[in-house]
Amino acid sequence: MMADMHPPNIEDSRTANSPQRYPTDRAARAQPGRPRHSQVGHSLAELCIVLCLTGIAAAMAAPSVSHWLWRSRVENTARAWTADLQSARLQALRTGQALQLQRLTGCADFLPMGDWRCGWQVITAGSKPTATLQHALNGELSVVLFPANDFLPINTQGEPVAGGLRLQVMTRSQPSPVAMSVCMNIAGRLRFVKSGSCT
């Protein structure tokens, strides 16, 4: 009576009526005449050819990459000097205190006048000068101020005392020199020229 109330096991009936999906015999699974796994790869000769071509391409691109890196350093240095000068001008105008942009000398034993290759700092003018901003360089680039001077005074109005200046930034020991100039007229306006002169 109880057996009549329960339906037959559905899972058992499906298993009994359906054909076996995965054969147990390994020989039945393998197809004769065809490998089970196809291996794809490259030979040693092909790998050597690819490595040689990659090396040749890298050797051809190396001078261009080096030139681009030096040009980037030159431009970044010129723009950093300009940004620090503008910052000093704003600070002098805001505080009403005279400042000056002065070169650093820590990267070389001797520097001729006007040679700013070691970097620069903004200091307060007076009996006790204090540095408010500093930008050090390692001496790899040639950074020269024309006319030659070791500092650039800025008055309390935020104006450079000396006008008509040119900061020349260029590579020192490269076969194809990269140069950029920061040109400042008598009124204190700045412009960039991608050459060693302002003309």
PDB file of N, CA and C in Angstrom, residues 101-183:
ATOM      1  N   LEU A 101      67.229  84.543  -6.861  1.00  0.00           N
ATOM      2  CA  LEU A 101      67.461  83.196  -7.364  1.00  0.00           C
ATOM      3  C   LEU A 101      68.973  83.032  -7.476  1.00  0.00           C
ATOM      4  N   GLN A 102      69.523  82.086  -6.732  1.00  0.00           N
ATOM      5  CA  GLN A 102      70.971  81.937  -6.647  1.00  0.00           C
ATOM      6  C   GLN A 102      71.376  80.523  -7.031  1.00  0.00           C
ATOM      7  N   ARG A 103      72.519  80.387  -7.673  1.00  0.00           N
ATOM      8  CA  ARG A 103      72.966  79.077  -8.114  1.00  0.00           C
ATOM      9  C   ARG A 103      73.494  78.250  -6.945  1.00  0.00           C
ATOM     10  N   LEU A 104      73.472  76.926  -7.097  1.00  0.00           N
ATOM     11  CA  LEU A 104      74.099  76.005  -6.149  1.00  0.00           C
ATOM     12  C   LEU A 104      75.460  75.590  -6.688  1.00  0.00           C
ATOM     13  N   THR A 105      76.350  75.168  -5.778  1.00  0.00           N
ATOM     14  CA  THR A 105      77.712  74.830  -6.184  1.00  0.00           C
ATOM     15  C   THR A 105      78.153  73.466  -5.654  1.00  0.00           C
ATOM     16  N   GLY A 106      77.233  72.615  -5.244  1.00  0.00           N
ATOM     17  CA  GLY A 106      77.610  71.379  -4.574  1.00  0.00           C
ATOM     18  C   GLY A 106      78.050  70.236  -5.477  1.00  0.00           C
ATOM     19  N   CYS A 107      77.869  70.332  -6.778  1.00  0.00           N
ATOM     20  CA  CYS A 107      78.162  69.181  -7.646  1.00  0.00           C
ATOM     21  C   CYS A 107      79.524  69.260  -8.311  1.00  0.00           C
ATOM     22  N   ALA A 108      80.254  70.335  -8.145  1.00  0.00           N
ATOM     23  CA  ALA A 108      81.561  70.488  -8.793  1.00  0.00           C
ATOM     24  C   ALA A 108      82.501  71.277  -7.888  1.00  0.00           C
ATOM     25  N   ASP A 109      83.794  71.022  -8.056  1.00  0.00           N
ATOM     26  CA  ASP A 109      84.792  71.740  -7.251  1.00  0.00           C
ATOM     27  C   ASP A 109      84.933  73.185  -7.695  1.00  0.00           C
ATOM     28  N   PHE A 110      84.854  73.409  -8.998  1.00  0.00           N
ATOM     29  CA  PHE A 110      84.998  74.773  -9.513  1.00  0.00           C
ATOM     30  C   PHE A 110      83.946  75.011 -10.578  1.00  0.00           C
ATOM     31  N   LEU A 111      83.259  76.133 -10.454  1.00  0.00           N
ATOM     32  CA  LEU A 111      82.276  76.534 -11.452  1.00  0.00           C
ATOM     33  C   LEU A 111      82.584  77.961 -11.888  1.00  0.00           C
ATOM     34  N   PRO A 112      82.690  78.207 -13.188  1.00  0.00           N
ATOM     35  CA  PRO A 112      82.872  79.594 -13.625  1.00  0.00           C
ATOM     36  C   PRO A 112      81.613  80.408 -13.365  1.00  0.00           C
ATOM     37  N   MET A 113      81.766  81.690 -13.371  1.00  0.00           N
ATOM     38  CA  MET A 113      80.622  82.572 -13.119  1.00  0.00           C
ATOM     39  C   MET A 113      79.548  82.358 -14.178  1.00  0.00           C
ATOM     40  N   GLY A 114      78.314  82.256 -13.724  1.00  0.00           N
ATOM     41  CA  GLY A 114      77.187  82.049 -14.631  1.00  0.00           C
ATOM     42  C   GLY A 114      76.864  80.600 -14.908  1.00  0.00           C
ATOM     43  N   ASP A 115      77.642  79.675 -14.336  1.00  0.00           N
ATOM     44  CA  ASP A 115      77.409  78.246 -14.552  1.00  0.00           C
ATOM     45  C   ASP A 115      76.473  77.728 -13.460  1.00  0.00           C
ATOM     46  N   TRP A 116      75.267  77.326 -13.862  1.00  0.00           N
ATOM     47  CA  TRP A 116      74.227  76.895 -12.919  1.00  0.00           C
ATOM     48  C   TRP A 116      73.971  75.394 -13.016  1.00  0.00           C
ATOM     49  N   ARG A 117      74.968  74.615 -13.428  1.00  0.00           N
ATOM     50  CA  ARG A 117      74.752  73.186 -13.671  1.00  0.00           C
ATOM     51  C   ARG A 117      74.421  72.401 -12.404  1.00  0.00           C
ATOM     52  N   CYS A 118      74.753  72.932 -11.222  1.00  0.00           N
ATOM     53  CA  CYS A 118      74.463  72.226  -9.967  1.00  0.00           C
ATOM     54  C   CYS A 118      73.050  72.503  -9.453  1.00  0.00           C
ATOM     55  N   GLY A 119      72.363  73.464 -10.057  1.00  0.00           N
ATOM     56  CA  GLY A 119      71.009  73.782  -9.616  1.00  0.00           C
ATOM     57  C   GLY A 119      70.915  75.195  -9.078  1.00  0.00           C
ATOM     58  N   TRP A 120      69.842  75.480  -8.375  1.00  0.00           N
ATOM     59  CA  TRP A 120      69.592  76.827  -7.877  1.00  0.00           C
ATOM     60  C   TRP A 120      68.702  76.764  -6.647  1.00  0.00           C
ATOM     61  N   GLN A 121      68.609  77.898  -5.978  1.00  0.00           N
ATOM     62  CA  GLN A 121      67.730  78.027  -4.824  1.00  0.00           C
ATOM     63  C   GLN A 121      67.192  79.446  -4.761  1.00  0.00           C
ATOM     64  N   VAL A 122      66.053  79.597  -4.143  1.00  0.00           N
ATOM     65  CA  VAL A 122      65.467  80.911  -3.899  1.00  0.00           C
ATOM     66  C   VAL A 122      65.759  81.258  -2.450  1.00  0.00           C
ATOM     67  N   ILE A 123      66.419  82.379  -2.232  1.00  0.00           N
ATOM     68  CA  ILE A 123      66.763  82.797  -0.874  1.00  0.00           C
ATOM     69  C   ILE A 123      66.230  84.197  -0.631  1.00  0.00           C
ATOM     70  N   THR A 124      66.018  84.519   0.642  1.00  0.00           N
ATOM     71  CA  THR A 124      65.587  85.852   1.025  1.00  0.00           C
ATOM     72  C   THR A 124      66.794  86.775   1.051  1.00  0.00           C
ATOM     73  N   ALA A 125      66.620  87.971   0.557  1.00  0.00           N
ATOM     74  CA  ALA A 125      67.707  88.944   0.555  1.00  0.00           C
ATOM     75  C   ALA A 125      67.753  89.623   1.921  1.00  0.00           C
ATOM     76  N   GLY A 126      68.936  89.846   2.443  1.00  0.00           N
ATOM     77  CA  GLY A 126      69.085  90.503   3.740  1.00  0.00           C
ATOM     78  C   GLY A 126      70.314  90.000   4.453  1.00  0.00           C
ATOM     79  N   SER A 127      70.423  90.380   5.731  1.00  0.00           N
ATOM     80  CA  SER A 127      71.612  90.005   6.501  1.00  0.00           C
ATOM     81  C   SER A 127      71.619  88.515   6.832  1.00  0.00           C
ATOM     82  N   LYS A 128      70.443  87.902   7.003  1.00  0.00           N
ATOM     83  CA  LYS A 128      70.325  86.467   7.293  1.00  0.00           C
ATOM     84  C   LYS A 128      69.507  85.794   6.196  1.00  0.00           C
ATOM     85  N   PRO A 129      70.150  85.458   5.084  1.00  0.00           N
ATOM     86  CA  PRO A 129      69.389  84.836   3.990  1.00  0.00           C
ATOM     87  C   PRO A 129      68.968  83.417   4.352  1.00  0.00           C
ATOM     88  N   THR A 130      67.740  83.088   4.030  1.00  0.00           N
ATOM     89  CA  THR A 130      67.215  81.735   4.251  1.00  0.00           C
ATOM     90  C   THR A 130      66.657  81.217   2.929  1.00  0.00           C
ATOM     91  N   ALA A 131      66.889  79.942   2.680  1.00  0.00           N
ATOM     92  CA  ALA A 131      66.418  79.326   1.435  1.00  0.00           C
ATOM     93  C   ALA A 131      64.950  78.945   1.585  1.00  0.00           C
ATOM     94  N   THR A 132      64.145  79.371   0.639  1.00  0.00           N
ATOM     95  CA  THR A 132      62.720  79.029   0.640  1.00  0.00           C
ATOM     96  C   THR A 132      62.384  77.954  -0.381  1.00  0.00           C
ATOM     97  N   LEU A 133      63.272  77.736  -1.347  1.00  0.00           N
ATOM     98  CA  LEU A 133      63.027  76.755  -2.395  1.00  0.00           C
ATOM     99  C   LEU A 133      64.376  76.335  -2.954  1.00  0.00           C
ATOM    100  N   GLN A 134      64.519  75.057  -3.266  1.00  0.00           N
ATOM    101  CA  GLN A 134      65.796  74.564  -3.779  1.00  0.00           C
ATOM    102  C   GLN A 134      65.551  73.520  -4.859  1.00  0.00           C
ATOM    103  N   HIS A 135      66.360  73.598  -5.911  1.00  0.00           N
ATOM    104  CA  HIS A 135      66.282  72.640  -7.010  1.00  0.00           C
ATOM    105  C   HIS A 135      67.705  72.233  -7.364  1.00  0.00           C
ATOM    106  N   ALA A 136      68.129  71.047  -6.914  1.00  0.00           N
ATOM    107  CA  ALA A 136      69.497  70.576  -7.141  1.00  0.00           C
ATOM    108  C   ALA A 136      69.579  69.742  -8.406  1.00  0.00           C
ATOM    109  N   LEU A 137      70.693  69.892  -9.129  1.00  0.00           N
ATOM    110  CA  LEU A 137      70.994  69.101 -10.317  1.00  0.00           C
ATOM    111  C   LEU A 137      72.304  68.352 -10.092  1.00  0.00           C
ATOM    112  N   ASN A 138      72.553  67.343 -10.921  1.00  0.00           N
ATOM    113  CA  ASN A 138      73.759  66.533 -10.738  1.00  0.00           C
ATOM    114  C   ASN A 138      74.898  66.937 -11.659  1.00  0.00           C
ATOM    115  N   GLY A 139      74.750  68.003 -12.422  1.00  0.00           N
ATOM    116  CA  GLY A 139      75.837  68.490 -13.260  1.00  0.00           C
ATOM    117  C   GLY A 139      75.938  67.839 -14.620  1.00  0.00           C
ATOM    118  N   GLU A 140      74.986  66.994 -15.014  1.00  0.00           N
ATOM    119  CA  GLU A 140      75.047  66.336 -16.315  1.00  0.00           C
ATOM    120  C   GLU A 140      74.777  67.306 -17.466  1.00  0.00           C
ATOM    121  N   LEU A 141      73.980  68.322 -17.212  1.00  0.00           N
ATOM    122  CA  LEU A 141      73.627  69.283 -18.249  1.00  0.00           C
ATOM    123  C   LEU A 141      74.439  70.559 -18.100  1.00  0.00           C
ATOM    124  N   SER A 142      74.572  71.274 -19.192  1.00  0.00           N
ATOM    125  CA  SER A 142      75.176  72.604 -19.160  1.00  0.00           C
ATOM    126  C   SER A 142      74.058  73.629 -18.981  1.00  0.00           C
ATOM    127  N   VAL A 143      74.088  74.348 -17.858  1.00  0.00           N
ATOM    128  CA  VAL A 143      73.080  75.367 -17.552  1.00  0.00           C
ATOM    129  C   VAL A 143      73.836  76.672 -17.308  1.00  0.00           C
ATOM    130  N   VAL A 144      73.731  77.598 -18.251  1.00  0.00           N
ATOM    131  CA  VAL A 144      74.531  78.821 -18.204  1.00  0.00           C
ATOM    132  C   VAL A 144      73.606  80.021 -18.322  1.00  0.00           C
ATOM    133  N   LEU A 145      73.856  81.015 -17.465  1.00  0.00           N
ATOM    134  CA  LEU A 145      73.083  82.261 -17.477  1.00  0.00           C
ATOM    135  C   LEU A 145      73.907  83.336 -18.170  1.00  0.00           C
ATOM    136  N   PHE A 146      73.297  84.013 -19.135  1.00  0.00           N
ATOM    137  CA  PHE A 146      73.930  85.127 -19.857  1.00  0.00           C
ATOM    138  C   PHE A 146      73.117  86.397 -19.631  1.00  0.00           C
ATOM    139  N   PRO A 147      73.756  87.531 -19.340  1.00  0.00           N
ATOM    140  CA  PRO A 147      75.157  87.707 -18.989  1.00  0.00           C
ATOM    141  C   PRO A 147      75.497  86.960 -17.702  1.00  0.00           C
ATOM    142  N   ALA A 148      76.760  86.541 -17.595  1.00  0.00           N
ATOM    143  CA  ALA A 148      77.183  85.645 -16.523  1.00  0.00           C
ATOM    144  C   ALA A 148      76.961  86.282 -15.158  1.00  0.00           C
ATOM    145  N   ASN A 149      76.197  85.569 -14.337  1.00  0.00           N
ATOM    146  CA  ASN A 149      75.954  86.019 -12.972  1.00  0.00           C
ATOM    147  C   ASN A 149      75.583  84.797 -12.141  1.00  0.00           C
ATOM    148  N   ASP A 150      75.859  84.875 -10.843  1.00  0.00           N
ATOM    149  CA  ASP A 150      75.584  83.749  -9.957  1.00  0.00           C
ATOM    150  C   ASP A 150      74.261  83.887  -9.227  1.00  0.00           C
ATOM    151  N   PHE A 151      73.583  85.006  -9.386  1.00  0.00           N
ATOM    152  CA  PHE A 151      72.278  85.179  -8.757  1.00  0.00           C
ATOM    153  C   PHE A 151      71.445  86.143  -9.589  1.00  0.00           C
ATOM    154  N   LEU A 152      70.142  86.075  -9.383  1.00  0.00           N
ATOM    155  CA  LEU A 152      69.195  86.938 -10.088  1.00  0.00           C
ATOM    156  C   LEU A 152      68.310  87.602  -9.043  1.00  0.00           C
ATOM    157  N   PRO A 153      68.511  88.885  -8.757  1.00  0.00           N
ATOM    158  CA  PRO A 153      67.710  89.549  -7.724  1.00  0.00           C
ATOM    159  C   PRO A 153      66.285  89.829  -8.191  1.00  0.00           C
ATOM    160  N   ILE A 154      65.361  89.754  -7.239  1.00  0.00           N
ATOM    161  CA  ILE A 154      63.940  90.036  -7.480  1.00  0.00           C
ATOM    162  C   ILE A 154      63.498  91.045  -6.429  1.00  0.00           C
ATOM    163  N   ASN A 155      62.957  92.169  -6.866  1.00  0.00           N
ATOM    164  CA  ASN A 155      62.589  93.221  -5.908  1.00  0.00           C
ATOM    165  C   ASN A 155      61.255  92.917  -5.245  1.00  0.00           C
ATOM    166  N   THR A 156      60.841  93.832  -4.371  1.00  0.00           N
ATOM    167  CA  THR A 156      59.604  93.605  -3.600  1.00  0.00           C
ATOM    168  C   THR A 156      58.349  93.665  -4.462  1.00  0.00           C
ATOM    169  N   GLN A 157      58.455  94.180  -5.688  1.00  0.00           N
ATOM    170  CA  GLN A 157      57.316  94.206  -6.606  1.00  0.00           C
ATOM    171  C   GLN A 157      57.210  92.924  -7.429  1.00  0.00           C
ATOM    172  N   GLY A 158      58.108  91.985  -7.171  1.00  0.00           N
ATOM    173  CA  GLY A 158      58.092  90.733  -7.919  1.00  0.00           C
ATOM    174  C   GLY A 158      58.705  90.836  -9.290  1.00  0.00           C
ATOM    175  N   GLU A 159      59.559  91.831  -9.510  1.00  0.00           N
ATOM    176  CA  GLU A 159      60.182  92.032 -10.814  1.00  0.00           C
ATOM    177  C   GLU A 159      61.664  91.719 -10.738  1.00  0.00           C
ATOM    178  N   PRO A 160      62.190  90.983 -11.707  1.00  0.00           N
ATOM    179  CA  PRO A 160      63.638  90.776 -11.745  1.00  0.00           C
ATOM    180  C   PRO A 160      64.358  92.104 -11.969  1.00  0.00           C
ATOM    181  N   VAL A 161      65.384  92.350 -11.176  1.00  0.00           N
ATOM    182  CA  VAL A 161      66.094  93.619 -11.273  1.00  0.00           C
ATOM    183  C   VAL A 161      66.830  93.728 -12.609  1.00  0.00           C
ATOM    184  N   ALA A 162      67.400  92.618 -13.071  1.00  0.00           N
ATOM    185  CA  ALA A 162      68.126  92.626 -14.338  1.00  0.00           C
ATOM    186  C   ALA A 162      67.235  92.042 -15.428  1.00  0.00           C
ATOM    187  N   GLY A 163      67.174  92.719 -16.551  1.00  0.00           N
ATOM    188  CA  GLY A 163      66.411  92.226 -17.686  1.00  0.00           C
ATOM    189  C   GLY A 163      67.335  91.852 -18.831  1.00  0.00           C
ATOM    190  N   GLY A 164      66.760  91.327 -19.886  1.00  0.00           N
ATOM    191  CA  GLY A 164      67.563  90.940 -21.032  1.00  0.00           C
ATOM    192  C   GLY A 164      68.457  89.746 -20.752  1.00  0.00           C
ATOM    193  N   LEU A 165      67.968  88.785 -20.000  1.00  0.00           N
ATOM    194  CA  LEU A 165      68.761  87.610 -19.643  1.00  0.00           C
ATOM    195  C   LEU A 165      68.420  86.430 -20.551  1.00  0.00           C
ATOM    196  N   ARG A 166      69.337  85.473 -20.570  1.00  0.00           N
ATOM    197  CA  ARG A 166      69.108  84.232 -21.305  1.00  0.00           C
ATOM    198  C   ARG A 166      69.713  83.081 -20.515  1.00  0.00           C
ATOM    199  N   LEU A 167      68.903  82.081 -20.240  1.00  0.00           N
ATOM    200  CA  LEU A 167      69.388  80.855 -19.616  1.00  0.00           C
ATOM    201  C   LEU A 167      69.467  79.795 -20.701  1.00  0.00           C
ATOM    202  N   GLN A 168      70.663  79.276 -20.907  1.00  0.00           N
ATOM    203  CA  GLN A 168      70.875  78.265 -21.948  1.00  0.00           C
ATOM    204  C   GLN A 168      71.062  76.905 -21.278  1.00  0.00           C
ATOM    205  N   VAL A 169      70.227  75.954 -21.646  1.00  0.00           N
ATOM    206  CA  VAL A 169      70.314  74.588 -21.129  1.00  0.00           C
ATOM    207  C   VAL A 169      70.588  73.673 -22.311  1.00  0.00           C
ATOM    208  N   MET A 170      71.641  72.862 -22.197  1.00  0.00           N
ATOM    209  CA  MET A 170      71.976  71.952 -23.281  1.00  0.00           C
ATOM    210  C   MET A 170      72.761  70.759 -22.748  1.00  0.00           C
ATOM    211  N   THR A 171      72.839  69.721 -23.574  1.00  0.00           N
ATOM    212  CA  THR A 171      73.618  68.546 -23.204  1.00  0.00           C
ATOM    213  C   THR A 171      75.098  68.884 -23.318  1.00  0.00           C
ATOM    214  N   ARG A 172      75.902  68.252 -22.467  1.00  0.00           N
ATOM    215  CA  ARG A 172      77.325  68.578 -22.420  1.00  0.00           C
ATOM    216  C   ARG A 172      78.170  67.652 -23.282  1.00  0.00           C
ATOM    217  N   SER A 173      77.914  66.371 -23.275  1.00  0.00           N
ATOM    218  CA  SER A 173      78.807  65.424 -23.954  1.00  0.00           C
ATOM    219  C   SER A 173      78.021  64.494 -24.874  1.00  0.00           C
ATOM    220  N   GLN A 174      77.178  65.051 -25.692  1.00  0.00           N
ATOM    221  CA  GLN A 174      76.401  64.252 -26.631  1.00  0.00           C
ATOM    222  C   GLN A 174      76.833  64.593 -28.056  1.00  0.00           C
ATOM    223  N   PRO A 175      76.866  63.602 -28.950  1.00  0.00           N
ATOM    224  CA  PRO A 175      77.264  63.907 -30.332  1.00  0.00           C
ATOM    225  C   PRO A 175      76.284  64.842 -31.034  1.00  0.00           C
ATOM    226  N   SER A 176      75.012  64.718 -30.727  1.00  0.00           N
ATOM    227  CA  SER A 176      74.028  65.641 -31.300  1.00  0.00           C
ATOM    228  C   SER A 176      73.444  66.467 -30.160  1.00  0.00           C
ATOM    229  N   PRO A 177      74.001  67.649 -29.900  1.00  0.00           N
ATOM    230  CA  PRO A 177      73.565  68.419 -28.733  1.00  0.00           C
ATOM    231  C   PRO A 177      72.112  68.873 -28.848  1.00  0.00           C
ATOM    232  N   VAL A 178      71.455  68.839 -27.708  1.00  0.00           N
ATOM    233  CA  VAL A 178      70.080  69.316 -27.608  1.00  0.00           C
ATOM    234  C   VAL A 178      70.107  70.566 -26.747  1.00  0.00           C
ATOM    235  N   ALA A 179      69.512  71.646 -27.221  1.00  0.00           N
ATOM    236  CA  ALA A 179      69.589  72.920 -26.499  1.00  0.00           C
ATOM    237  C   ALA A 179      68.213  73.550 -26.402  1.00  0.00           C
ATOM    238  N   MET A 180      68.035  74.308 -25.321  1.00  0.00           N
ATOM    239  CA  MET A 180      66.816  75.087 -25.123  1.00  0.00           C
ATOM    240  C   MET A 180      67.187  76.335 -24.328  1.00  0.00           C
ATOM    241  N   SER A 181      66.618  77.455 -24.708  1.00  0.00           N
ATOM    242  CA  SER A 181      66.922  78.722 -24.040  1.00  0.00           C
ATOM    243  C   SER A 181      65.661  79.306 -23.430  1.00  0.00           C
ATOM    244  N   VAL A 182      65.835  79.898 -22.242  1.00  0.00           N
ATOM    245  CA  VAL A 182      64.788  80.689 -21.603  1.00  0.00           C
ATOM    246  C   VAL A 182      65.193  82.142 -21.769  1.00  0.00           C
ATOM    247  N   CYS A 183      64.408  82.893 -22.513  1.00  0.00           N
ATOM    248  CA  CYS A 183      64.745  84.275 -22.843  1.00  0.00           C
ATOM    249  C   CYS A 183      63.843  85.220 -22.058  1.00  0.00           C
TER     250      CYS A 183
END
